[in-house]
Amino acid sequence: MGEDAVMSEQKQSGTAGSVRDTVWVLGVGSQAGVMLAAPVLLGLLAGYFLDKLLGTLPLFTLVFVLIGMIGGPIIVYRMVTRAVKSHLEQGKDDDANQV
Amino acid sequence: MMTQTKSKGRRLVILFGILIALGLCGFGVYWQFSSDAEMPVISMAAERIPIPLPLPGFDEGPPNTLPTAILTAIVLVLVGLLYSRARRRAARTGEQSRFLVAVDAIFEAVYSFAENVAGEHTRHFFPLAATFFFFILVANWTGLLPGFGSFGIWELHDGEPELIPLFRGANADLSTTLALALISVIAVQYFGLRFQGLPYLRKFFNFSAPPDSGSLRPVIAIANGAAGLLEIISEVSKVFSFAFRLFGNIFAGEVLLIVVSFLAAFVATIPFMGLELFVGLIQALVFAMLSLVFYTMATHHH
């Protein structure tokens, strides 16, 4: 009887964990996807604004878009590695709590 | 014998139901081709409600997402007030009402989910993250009620009559989602400063190099400075990705529902309504959970 209760409890926390993991993957994945594109758009906006201000039309737009294109993947890499690290640490804490 | 007639009756009811649905479908298709029903103009920005009242801050009239946002807030505040009343009554009589138990159950489920994600600091993050979750969830689901996007005022626009809907899902407006994203990302900075203190700012402005780096010292310092610049860009792009994901999902859902309802009327939209219910829940969950993930990441030093 006691064993059954423990089993069902483990099963329950397992489903909760898998729901958490699914939503985590959905969230971080979609976040990473948009964060790849956002710096390019930001660079475009900032560069265009500067160019309009200074009257040097293609210069800053091109430079900022290039920076965005290079920076985007780096930002995504840093964000995802950190998120995975903290996610794994969290999972470890949960396991420790269960034992 | 009894059960047999019962199941026969049920089968008949189902058959009638299917026939009525098919008839409605056919009627819808007939109506579409016989009348010159035009597809409504899909506008990416929230339409302005043309009311003669001069409201401060809204020169062209308030956007039609404003009533929905206020409605959502009213619903949530009402639930809160009713809950506190039920709590007080339960404390007085010692008897818990169904409403109290239901709200408690929902909150416990959300809290245990948040605890699963955020761990030890859940207590600090939960109020904000749960507010995000419930606001986005209720706003998404109210956007699916009948009358949203279809009930409005006809207005002449460039010489052609155009329907200005009075209601539109609050998150189908970039302003709402941008506001939510700004609050969330500013809260990340707040929690970072609160749990790490001023060293949190070292993430953004860091020109130091380890003392044993020797002649490479200036290079490492410049590299660290560039990494800090990347961190600033990353925080700003977080705002945009939060805002655009939510807006994109909900707005795409509205466009999908309009297009499907004009392809095949009545019954064909029902599965897509179910899909939109699911998308609304998932987007609310993702927004709240990502906020929690970023708050948790801001609390410890890397």
Short mmCIF file of C-alpha atoms in Angstrom, two decimals:
data_model
loop_
_atom_site.label_atom_id
_atom_site.label_comp_id
_atom_site.label_asym_id
_atom_site.label_seq_id
_atom_site.Cartn_x
_atom_site.Cartn_y
_atom_site.Cartn_z
CA MET A 1 0.00 0.00 0.00
CA GLY A 2 2.75 2.40 1.08
CA GLU A 3 4.79 1.43 -1.96
CA ASP A 4 1.82 2.18 -4.21
CA ALA A 5 1.46 5.65 -2.72
CA VAL A 6 5.16 6.34 -3.29
CA MET A 7 4.91 5.02 -6.85
CA SER A 8 1.90 7.19 -7.67
CA GLU A 9 3.59 10.21 -6.13
CA GLN A 10 6.66 9.64 -8.27
CA LYS A 11 4.50 9.20 -11.32
CA GLN A 12 2.68 12.44 -10.55
CA SER A 13 5.84 14.48 -10.12
CA GLY A 14 7.09 12.83 -13.32
CA THR A 15 4.11 14.15 -15.32
CA ALA A 16 4.41 17.58 -13.70
CA GLY A 17 8.08 17.57 -14.62
CA SER A 18 7.36 16.56 -18.20
CA VAL A 19 4.72 19.29 -18.55
CA ARG A 20 7.24 21.75 -17.18
CA ASP A 21 9.90 20.50 -19.61
CA THR A 22 7.50 20.73 -22.56
CA VAL A 23 6.49 24.30 -21.76
CA TRP A 24 10.13 25.13 -21.04
CA VAL A 25 11.23 23.84 -24.45
CA LEU A 26 8.34 25.67 -26.16
CA GLY A 27 9.12 28.90 -24.38
CA VAL A 28 12.90 28.96 -24.64
CA GLY A 29 12.79 27.64 -28.20
CA SER A 30 10.40 30.30 -29.46
CA GLN A 31 12.24 32.94 -27.47
CA ALA A 32 15.52 31.89 -29.09
CA GLY A 33 13.93 32.00 -32.53
CA VAL A 34 12.67 35.56 -32.14
CA MET A 35 15.83 36.68 -30.37
CA LEU A 36 17.81 35.62 -33.42
CA ALA A 37 15.87 38.11 -35.54
CA ALA A 38 15.35 40.94 -33.04
CA PRO A 39 18.95 42.34 -33.05
CA VAL A 40 18.88 42.64 -36.86
CA LEU A 41 15.63 44.60 -36.70
CA LEU A 42 16.95 46.70 -33.82
CA GLY A 43 20.13 47.40 -35.80
CA LEU A 44 18.06 48.36 -38.82
CA LEU A 45 15.93 50.76 -36.76
CA ALA A 46 18.86 52.33 -34.89
CA GLY A 47 20.99 52.59 -38.03
CA TYR A 48 18.22 54.11 -40.09
CA PHE A 49 17.46 56.60 -37.33
CA LEU A 50 21.14 57.63 -37.08
CA ASP A 51 21.43 57.91 -40.86
CA LYS A 52 18.35 60.10 -41.05
CA LEU A 53 19.81 62.26 -38.32
CA LEU A 54 23.27 62.59 -39.87
CA GLY A 55 22.37 62.29 -43.54
CA THR A 56 24.69 59.34 -44.25
CA LEU A 57 22.03 56.97 -45.48
CA PRO A 58 23.48 53.53 -46.19
CA LEU A 59 26.44 53.68 -43.81
CA PHE A 60 25.14 53.18 -40.26
CA THR A 61 22.21 51.06 -41.39
CA LEU A 62 24.57 48.56 -42.99
CA VAL A 63 27.02 48.58 -40.07
CA PHE A 64 24.29 48.14 -37.43
CA VAL A 65 22.51 45.42 -39.39
CA LEU A 66 25.83 43.59 -39.72
CA ILE A 67 26.42 43.92 -35.98
CA GLY A 68 22.91 42.58 -35.39
CA MET A 69 23.49 39.65 -37.72
CA ILE A 70 26.71 38.73 -35.93
CA GLY A 71 25.43 39.51 -32.46
CA GLY A 72 22.10 37.65 -32.74
CA PRO A 73 23.47 34.10 -32.78
CA ILE A 74 25.94 34.95 -30.00
CA ILE A 75 23.14 36.33 -27.82
CA VAL A 76 20.99 33.27 -28.49
CA TYR A 77 23.89 30.93 -27.67
CA ARG A 78 24.58 32.69 -24.37
CA MET A 79 20.89 32.84 -23.45
CA VAL A 80 20.22 29.18 -24.25
CA THR A 81 23.33 27.81 -22.51
CA ARG A 82 22.49 29.80 -19.37
CA ALA A 83 18.83 28.78 -19.45
CA VAL A 84 19.76 25.11 -19.89
CA LYS A 85 22.24 25.34 -17.02
CA SER A 86 19.73 26.89 -14.63
CA HIS A 87 17.04 24.45 -15.79
CA LEU A 88 19.29 21.47 -15.08
CA GLU A 89 20.22 22.89 -11.66
CA GLN A 90 16.53 23.32 -10.89
CA GLY A 91 15.85 19.72 -11.92
CA LYS A 92 18.66 18.54 -9.64
CA ASP A 93 17.13 20.47 -6.72
CA ASP A 94 13.79 18.80 -7.37
CA ASP A 95 15.38 15.35 -7.44
CA ALA A 96 17.17 16.13 -4.20
CA ASN A 97 13.89 17.24 -2.65
CA GLN A 98 12.19 14.02 -3.73
CA VAL A 99 14.90 11.81 -2.18
CA MET B 1 -34.94 -3.50 -23.11
CA MET B 2 -34.98 -0.09 -21.49
CA THR B 3 -31.33 0.54 -22.22
CA GLN B 4 -31.81 -0.53 -25.83
CA THR B 5 -34.52 2.08 -26.45
CA LYS B 6 -32.46 4.62 -24.57
CA SER B 7 -29.39 4.05 -26.75
CA LYS B 8 -31.61 4.07 -29.85
CA GLY B 9 -33.02 7.44 -28.80
CA ARG B 10 -29.54 8.76 -28.22
CA ARG B 11 -28.44 7.55 -31.63
CA LEU B 12 -31.39 9.35 -33.19
CA VAL B 13 -30.49 12.55 -31.38
CA ILE B 14 -26.89 12.32 -32.62
CA LEU B 15 -28.13 11.68 -36.17
CA PHE B 16 -30.41 14.72 -35.99
CA GLY B 17 -27.56 16.78 -34.64
CA ILE B 18 -25.29 15.80 -37.52
CA LEU B 19 -28.07 16.52 -40.03
CA ILE B 20 -28.73 19.95 -38.55
CA ALA B 21 -25.01 20.73 -38.56
CA LEU B 22 -24.70 19.67 -42.20
CA GLY B 23 -27.77 21.72 -43.07
CA LEU B 24 -26.32 24.77 -41.38
CA CYS B 25 -23.07 24.19 -43.25
CA GLY B 26 -24.90 24.01 -46.54
CA PHE B 27 -26.94 27.08 -45.67
CA GLY B 28 -23.77 28.95 -44.81
CA VAL B 29 -22.13 28.04 -48.10
CA TYR B 30 -25.32 28.91 -50.01
CA TRP B 31 -25.62 32.21 -48.16
CA GLN B 32 -22.04 33.06 -48.92
CA PHE B 33 -22.32 32.49 -52.63
CA SER B 34 -25.78 33.97 -53.00
CA SER B 35 -25.11 37.19 -51.14
CA ASP B 36 -22.16 39.41 -51.81
CA ALA B 37 -20.73 38.96 -48.33
CA GLU B 38 -17.35 40.58 -48.36
CA MET B 39 -14.44 39.56 -46.21
CA PRO B 40 -13.84 42.15 -43.50
CA VAL B 41 -10.73 44.27 -43.76
CA ILE B 42 -8.05 42.73 -41.57
CA SER B 43 -6.14 45.46 -39.82
CA MET B 44 -2.88 44.71 -38.05
CA ALA B 45 -3.15 47.76 -35.79
CA ALA B 46 -6.08 47.98 -33.43
CA GLU B 47 -8.91 49.95 -34.99
CA ARG B 48 -9.99 53.21 -33.39
CA ILE B 49 -13.56 53.32 -32.15
CA PRO B 50 -15.17 56.43 -33.60
CA ILE B 51 -16.95 57.93 -30.60
CA PRO B 52 -17.71 61.64 -30.36
CA LEU B 53 -16.52 61.84 -26.73
CA PRO B 54 -13.17 63.64 -26.52
CA LEU B 55 -10.98 61.38 -24.39
CA PRO B 56 -7.63 62.70 -23.20
CA GLY B 57 -4.77 60.88 -24.92
CA PHE B 58 -6.95 59.38 -27.66
CA ASP B 59 -7.34 61.98 -30.39
CA GLU B 60 -8.71 59.49 -32.91
CA GLY B 61 -10.82 57.65 -30.36
CA PRO B 62 -9.78 54.79 -28.09
CA PRO B 63 -8.42 51.58 -29.69
CA ASN B 64 -10.91 48.72 -29.73
CA THR B 65 -8.61 46.58 -27.57
CA LEU B 66 -9.11 48.95 -24.64
CA PRO B 67 -12.64 47.72 -23.72
CA THR B 68 -11.34 44.14 -23.76
CA ALA B 69 -8.37 44.96 -21.56
CA ILE B 70 -10.65 46.77 -19.09
CA LEU B 71 -13.11 43.87 -19.18
CA THR B 72 -10.28 41.44 -18.42
CA ALA B 73 -9.11 43.57 -15.52
CA ILE B 74 -12.68 43.81 -14.18
CA VAL B 75 -13.12 40.03 -14.36
CA LEU B 76 -9.87 39.42 -12.48
CA VAL B 77 -10.56 42.08 -9.85
CA LEU B 78 -14.08 40.69 -9.38
CA VAL B 79 -12.72 37.17 -8.84
CA GLY B 80 -10.25 38.60 -6.33
CA LEU B 81 -12.94 40.48 -4.40
CA LEU B 82 -15.29 37.50 -4.38
CA TYR B 83 -12.42 35.30 -3.22
CA SER B 84 -11.57 37.57 -0.30
CA ARG B 85 -15.25 37.69 0.65
CA ALA B 86 -15.51 33.91 0.47
CA ARG B 87 -12.31 33.61 2.54
CA ARG B 88 -13.71 35.87 5.25
CA ARG B 89 -16.97 33.96 5.28
CA ALA B 90 -15.08 30.69 5.54
CA ALA B 91 -13.11 32.07 8.49
CA ARG B 92 -16.38 33.08 10.18
CA THR B 93 -18.50 30.00 9.57
CA GLY B 94 -15.73 27.44 9.07
CA GLU B 95 -17.37 26.21 5.89
CA GLN B 96 -15.64 26.54 2.52
CA SER B 97 -17.76 27.47 -0.48
CA ARG B 98 -17.31 25.76 -3.87
CA PHE B 99 -15.95 28.97 -5.37
CA LEU B 100 -13.25 29.18 -2.70
CA VAL B 101 -12.20 25.58 -3.25
CA ALA B 102 -12.12 26.03 -7.03
CA VAL B 103 -9.97 29.17 -6.89
CA ASP B 104 -7.70 27.53 -4.32
CA ALA B 105 -7.26 24.50 -6.57
CA ILE B 106 -6.36 26.64 -9.60
CA PHE B 107 -3.90 28.71 -7.59
CA GLU B 108 -2.28 25.66 -6.05
CA ALA B 109 -1.76 24.14 -9.50
CA VAL B 110 -0.23 27.36 -10.84
CA TYR B 111 1.91 27.78 -7.73
CA SER B 112 3.30 24.27 -7.87
CA PHE B 113 4.10 24.81 -11.56
CA ALA B 114 5.91 28.05 -10.72
CA GLU B 115 7.76 26.34 -7.89
CA ASN B 116 8.84 23.67 -10.35
CA VAL B 117 10.40 26.37 -12.55
CA ALA B 118 11.66 29.01 -10.14
CA GLY B 119 12.62 26.93 -7.08
CA GLU B 120 13.53 28.74 -3.87
CA HIS B 121 12.58 32.29 -4.94
CA THR B 122 9.06 31.39 -6.12
CA ARG B 123 7.54 33.40 -3.26
CA HIS B 124 9.00 36.63 -4.68
CA PHE B 125 8.28 35.97 -8.35
CA PHE B 126 4.87 34.35 -8.10
CA PRO B 127 2.63 37.46 -7.76
CA LEU B 128 3.94 39.07 -10.95
CA ALA B 129 4.22 35.87 -12.99
CA ALA B 130 0.75 34.70 -11.95
CA THR B 131 -0.68 38.12 -12.84
CA PHE B 132 0.87 37.78 -16.29
CA PHE B 133 -0.56 34.28 -16.63
CA PHE B 134 -4.11 35.13 -15.58
CA PHE B 135 -4.28 38.43 -17.44
CA ILE B 136 -3.03 36.93 -20.70
CA LEU B 137 -5.18 33.81 -20.31
CA VAL B 138 -8.40 35.72 -19.62
CA ALA B 139 -7.64 38.28 -22.35
CA ASN B 140 -6.95 35.53 -24.90
CA TRP B 141 -10.08 33.60 -24.02
CA THR B 142 -12.37 36.66 -23.94
CA GLY B 143 -11.09 37.42 -27.45
CA LEU B 144 -12.83 34.23 -28.62
CA LEU B 145 -16.27 35.17 -27.32
CA PRO B 146 -18.97 35.74 -29.93
CA GLY B 147 -19.24 39.39 -30.90
CA PHE B 148 -15.51 40.00 -30.83
CA GLY B 149 -14.43 41.30 -34.23
CA SER B 150 -17.94 40.94 -35.66
CA PHE B 151 -19.97 43.43 -33.63
CA GLY B 152 -19.26 47.02 -34.51
CA ILE B 153 -20.00 50.25 -36.29
CA TRP B 154 -20.06 50.76 -40.07
CA GLU B 155 -17.90 53.67 -41.07
CA LEU B 156 -17.02 55.15 -44.42
CA HIS B 157 -13.34 54.64 -45.10
CA ASP B 158 -11.96 55.98 -48.40
CA GLY B 159 -15.52 56.05 -49.75
CA GLU B 160 -16.19 52.39 -48.87
CA PRO B 161 -18.13 51.20 -45.85
CA GLU B 162 -15.93 49.36 -43.36
CA LEU B 163 -16.87 47.58 -40.15
CA ILE B 164 -15.07 48.93 -37.12
CA PRO B 165 -15.40 46.20 -34.46
CA LEU B 166 -16.07 47.42 -30.95
CA PHE B 167 -14.13 44.58 -29.36
CA ARG B 168 -10.87 42.90 -30.24
CA GLY B 169 -8.77 40.47 -28.22
CA ALA B 170 -6.50 42.58 -26.00
CA ASN B 171 -3.35 40.69 -27.02
CA ALA B 172 -4.09 41.15 -30.74
CA ASP B 173 -2.69 44.65 -30.31
CA LEU B 174 1.07 45.19 -30.21
CA SER B 175 0.67 47.97 -27.62
CA THR B 176 -0.72 45.57 -24.99
CA THR B 177 1.92 42.92 -25.52
CA LEU B 178 4.71 45.53 -25.65
CA ALA B 179 3.51 46.92 -22.31
CA LEU B 180 3.48 43.43 -20.77
CA ALA B 181 6.96 42.69 -22.19
CA LEU B 182 8.36 45.98 -20.86
CA ILE B 183 7.00 45.26 -17.38
CA SER B 184 8.45 41.76 -17.49
CA VAL B 185 11.94 42.82 -18.62
CA ILE B 186 12.09 45.77 -16.20
CA ALA B 187 11.14 43.30 -13.47
CA VAL B 188 14.12 41.13 -14.54
CA GLN B 189 16.44 44.09 -13.86
CA TYR B 190 14.67 44.79 -10.56
CA PHE B 191 15.03 41.21 -9.33
CA GLY B 192 18.65 41.13 -10.50
CA LEU B 193 19.46 44.26 -8.50
CA ARG B 194 17.48 43.06 -5.51
CA PHE B 195 19.10 39.63 -5.23
CA GLN B 196 22.62 40.43 -6.45
CA GLY B 197 22.88 44.09 -5.47
CA LEU B 198 25.04 46.43 -7.50
CA PRO B 199 27.29 43.60 -8.79
CA TYR B 200 24.34 42.76 -11.09
CA LEU B 201 25.29 45.81 -13.19
CA ARG B 202 28.71 44.24 -13.77
CA LYS B 203 26.92 42.04 -16.31
CA PHE B 204 26.48 45.11 -18.52
CA PHE B 205 29.55 47.23 -17.72
CA ASN B 206 32.54 45.00 -17.24
CA PHE B 207 35.98 46.14 -18.34
CA SER B 208 37.97 44.04 -15.92
CA ALA B 209 40.44 41.30 -16.74
CA PRO B 210 41.91 38.59 -14.50
CA PRO B 211 45.19 39.84 -12.96
CA ASP B 212 47.18 36.87 -14.26
CA SER B 213 46.36 37.56 -17.91
CA GLY B 214 49.61 39.51 -18.47
CA SER B 215 50.02 41.19 -21.83
CA LEU B 216 46.58 40.00 -23.04
CA ARG B 217 44.95 42.17 -20.39
CA PRO B 218 43.62 44.99 -22.65
CA VAL B 219 42.30 42.48 -25.15
CA ILE B 220 40.34 40.60 -22.49
CA ALA B 221 39.06 43.87 -21.04
CA ILE B 222 37.77 44.95 -24.46
CA ALA B 223 36.22 41.53 -25.04
CA ASN B 224 34.43 41.76 -21.68
CA GLY B 225 33.19 45.22 -22.58
CA ALA B 226 31.83 43.90 -25.90
CA ALA B 227 30.10 41.06 -24.02
CA GLY B 228 28.47 43.66 -21.78
CA LEU B 229 27.24 45.50 -24.88
CA LEU B 230 25.79 42.21 -26.15
CA GLU B 231 24.01 41.77 -22.81
CA ILE B 232 22.36 45.17 -23.25
CA ILE B 233 21.24 44.26 -26.79
CA SER B 234 20.00 40.94 -25.46
CA GLU B 235 17.83 42.61 -22.79
CA VAL B 236 16.31 44.94 -25.40
CA SER B 237 15.66 42.10 -27.83
CA LYS B 238 14.00 40.20 -24.98
CA VAL B 239 11.33 42.92 -24.89
CA PHE B 240 10.74 42.56 -28.61
CA SER B 241 10.68 38.79 -28.65
CA PHE B 242 8.24 38.67 -25.72
CA ALA B 243 5.95 41.22 -27.39
CA PHE B 244 6.08 39.84 -30.92
CA ARG B 245 5.60 36.20 -29.99
CA LEU B 246 2.43 36.86 -28.02
CA PHE B 247 1.06 39.38 -30.52
CA GLY B 248 1.92 37.16 -33.50
CA ASN B 249 0.26 34.06 -32.05
CA ILE B 250 -2.96 35.77 -31.00
CA PHE B 251 -3.29 37.97 -34.08
CA ALA B 252 -2.60 35.00 -36.37
CA GLY B 253 -5.32 33.11 -34.51
CA GLU B 254 -7.85 35.88 -35.17
CA VAL B 255 -6.92 36.03 -38.85
CA LEU B 256 -7.18 32.24 -39.07
CA LEU B 257 -10.66 32.26 -37.55
CA ILE B 258 -11.86 35.00 -39.93
CA VAL B 259 -10.45 33.25 -42.99
CA VAL B 260 -11.87 29.86 -42.03
CA SER B 261 -15.28 31.31 -41.25
CA PHE B 262 -15.35 32.86 -44.71
CA LEU B 263 -14.16 29.66 -46.39
CA ALA B 264 -16.79 27.41 -44.84
CA ALA B 265 -19.32 28.79 -42.43
CA PHE B 266 -20.62 27.61 -39.03
CA VAL B 267 -19.23 24.19 -38.17
CA ALA B 268 -15.81 24.42 -39.79
CA THR B 269 -14.63 27.08 -37.34
CA ILE B 270 -15.36 24.97 -34.25
CA PRO B 271 -12.13 22.90 -34.32
CA PHE B 272 -10.16 26.08 -34.91
CA MET B 273 -11.89 27.64 -31.90
CA GLY B 274 -10.62 24.68 -29.89
CA LEU B 275 -7.15 25.23 -31.31
CA GLU B 276 -7.28 28.89 -30.33
CA LEU B 277 -8.33 27.98 -26.77
CA PHE B 278 -5.25 25.77 -26.60
CA VAL B 279 -2.96 28.40 -28.15
CA GLY B 280 -4.27 31.02 -25.70
CA LEU B 281 -3.47 28.76 -22.73
CA ILE B 282 -0.03 27.80 -24.08
CA GLN B 283 0.93 31.39 -24.83
CA ALA B 284 -0.12 32.54 -21.36
CA LEU B 285 1.83 29.65 -19.84
CA VAL B 286 4.90 30.34 -21.99
CA PHE B 287 4.90 34.06 -21.16
CA ALA B 288 4.64 33.47 -17.43
CA MET B 289 7.16 30.63 -17.47
CA LEU B 290 9.75 32.54 -19.52
CA SER B 291 9.39 35.48 -17.14
CA LEU B 292 10.06 33.10 -14.25
CA VAL B 293 13.06 31.59 -16.07
CA PHE B 294 14.57 35.03 -16.65
CA TYR B 295 13.89 36.12 -13.05
CA THR B 296 15.55 32.96 -11.78
CA MET B 297 18.53 33.49 -14.09
CA ALA B 298 18.87 37.09 -12.86
CA THR B 299 19.09 36.01 -9.21
CA HIS B 300 22.34 34.13 -9.45
CA HIS B 301 25.65 35.31 -10.67
CA HIS B 302 27.33 33.80 -13.73
#
